[in-house]
Structure formats: structure tokens, C-alpha cells
Coordinates of C-alpha atoms in Angstrom, one line a residue:
M13 CA -32.1 -22.8 15.0
R14 CA -29.2 -20.2 14.1
M15 CA -28.5 -19.6 10.5
L16 CA -25.1 -19.1 8.8
R17 CA -24.6 -16.0 7.2
S18 CA -21.7 -15.2 4.8
V19 CA -20.5 -11.6 5.2
G20 CA -22.6 -9.6 2.7
G21 CA -24.1 -12.6 1.2
P22 CA -27.2 -14.8 1.6
A23 CA -28.3 -16.6 4.6
F24 CA -27.8 -20.5 4.2
G25 CA -30.4 -22.8 5.6
P26 CA -31.2 -26.8 5.8
R27 CA -32.0 -27.0 2.3
D28 CA -28.8 -25.8 1.0
R29 CA -25.6 -27.6 -0.1
I30 CA -21.9 -26.7 0.5
V31 CA -19.3 -28.8 -1.0
V32 CA -15.9 -28.8 0.1
V33 CA -13.1 -29.7 -2.3
G34 CA -10.6 -31.5 -0.4
T35 CA -10.5 -33.9 2.6
G36 CA -6.7 -33.0 3.8
A37 CA -6.6 -31.0 7.2
A38 CA -8.0 -27.8 5.4
G39 CA -11.1 -29.5 4.2
W40 CA -11.7 -31.2 7.5
S41 CA -11.2 -28.0 9.5
A42 CA -13.6 -26.2 6.9
A43 CA -16.5 -29.0 7.3
G44 CA -16.1 -28.9 11.1
E45 CA -16.2 -25.2 11.2
L46 CA -19.2 -24.9 9.1
R47 CA -20.9 -27.1 11.4
R48 CA -19.8 -25.4 14.7
L49 CA -21.2 -22.3 12.9
G50 CA -24.4 -23.9 12.6
F51 CA -24.7 -24.5 8.8
A52 CA -27.5 -27.1 8.9
G53 CA -27.7 -27.8 5.0
E54 CA -25.8 -30.6 3.0
L55 CA -22.1 -30.8 3.6
V56 CA -20.3 -32.9 1.2
A57 CA -16.2 -33.3 1.2
I58 CA -14.8 -34.7 -1.9
G59 CA -11.1 -36.0 -2.1
A60 CA -9.1 -37.7 -4.4
E61 CA -7.4 -39.8 -2.4
P62 CA -9.3 -43.2 -1.6
V63 CA -8.6 -43.3 1.9
R64 CA -10.6 -41.2 5.1
P65 CA -9.1 -37.8 5.9
Y66 CA -5.8 -37.8 7.5
D67 CA -3.2 -35.4 8.9
R68 CA -0.4 -35.0 6.1
T69 CA 1.8 -33.1 8.4
A70 CA 1.9 -35.9 10.8
C71 CA 2.8 -38.2 8.0
S72 CA 6.1 -36.3 7.0
K73 CA 7.0 -35.6 10.8
G74 CA 5.8 -38.5 13.1
L75 CA 5.7 -41.6 10.4
L76 CA 9.2 -40.7 9.3
T77 CA 10.7 -40.6 12.6
G78 CA 8.7 -43.4 13.9
Q79 CA 7.3 -41.7 16.5
Q80 CA 3.5 -42.6 14.8
R81 CA 1.9 -45.2 13.4
P82 CA -0.4 -44.8 10.1
K83 CA -3.4 -45.1 12.3
D84 CA -2.5 -42.0 14.2
T85 CA -2.5 -39.8 11.5
T86 CA -6.2 -40.4 10.9
L87 CA -8.5 -37.4 11.4
D88 CA -11.2 -37.4 13.8
L89 CA -14.3 -37.4 12.0
R90 CA -16.6 -37.3 15.3
G91 CA -16.7 -33.5 15.6
H92 CA -18.0 -33.6 11.9
P93 CA -21.7 -34.6 12.1
S94 CA -23.5 -35.3 8.8
V95 CA -20.6 -34.7 6.5
S96 CA -20.8 -36.9 3.5
W97 CA -16.9 -37.7 3.0
R98 CA -16.3 -38.8 -1.0
T99 CA -13.0 -40.3 -1.2
G100 CA -11.5 -41.6 -4.3
T101 CA -13.5 -38.7 -6.2
R102 CA -11.6 -35.8 -8.3
V103 CA -13.4 -32.7 -9.3
V104 CA -12.3 -32.1 -12.8
D105 CA -14.1 -29.0 -13.9
T106 CA -16.3 -26.2 -12.2
D107 CA -18.9 -24.0 -13.7
P108 CA -19.4 -20.9 -11.2
Y109 CA -22.0 -19.8 -13.1
R110 CA -24.5 -22.7 -12.8
R111 CA -22.8 -23.2 -9.3
R112 CA -21.8 -27.4 -10.6
L113 CA -18.8 -29.2 -10.3
L114 CA -18.2 -32.0 -12.6
L115 CA -16.5 -35.2 -11.1
D116 CA -14.1 -37.7 -12.6
T117 CA -17.3 -40.5 -12.4
G118 CA -19.2 -38.3 -15.2
E119 CA -21.4 -36.8 -12.3
T120 CA -22.1 -33.2 -11.7
L121 CA -23.0 -32.0 -8.6
A122 CA -24.2 -28.9 -7.8
Y123 CA -23.8 -26.5 -4.8

């Protein structure tokens, strides 16, 4: 099994957790790239919007012109195995020293 190593940083293993804040195209891309690079740990993507990830650029172009339907803007999650998509959840504070996020639910999430 390959280990993902950050430049000049520690190796990540299957018992680690990475949290991606944002479930738009950038968060979707980051989650997919982490898996593609071999990150085998827990991967959580948190987004404030209550819907699954979608392409906002397509909304502003294709939907407004009538060339796309809302379902056409949904991002494909099949290339993102074992990612926990937590939609409808907002990160309200961060504690980088203790590596914790405070969510709007009152929950804290370590990373």
C-alpha cells in the first residue's frame, strides 16, 4: 500500500483523518485527488449547503442559458470512494493547535 507523504511533512496512514472544508468543485476535486494519491485514512468533506456536491460554474452558465438541467450540474461521486460527505453542516471555528474544527451542530471534529 502506498503512503501519502506531504512535502517535508509526515506520512499519512490508514488511521489518519483529513477534513476537506467545502463540498463545491474545489472540495470535490481535493477529495478525489487525495484518494488518487493513495490516502487510505478517513476522508470527510463538510459543506454548508444541504445538497450533494454540484458544479456552481455550470449553474451560472448552463442553467441560465437553458442548456443544462439542475441534475446535469451534480458532481459524480463514484471516483471518490469512502468519502464521508457531510452536507448541511457549517464549520464555525478552527483550532489549528489542537487540530479540531467546531461545527454548527456543536460537535467538534478532529483532523
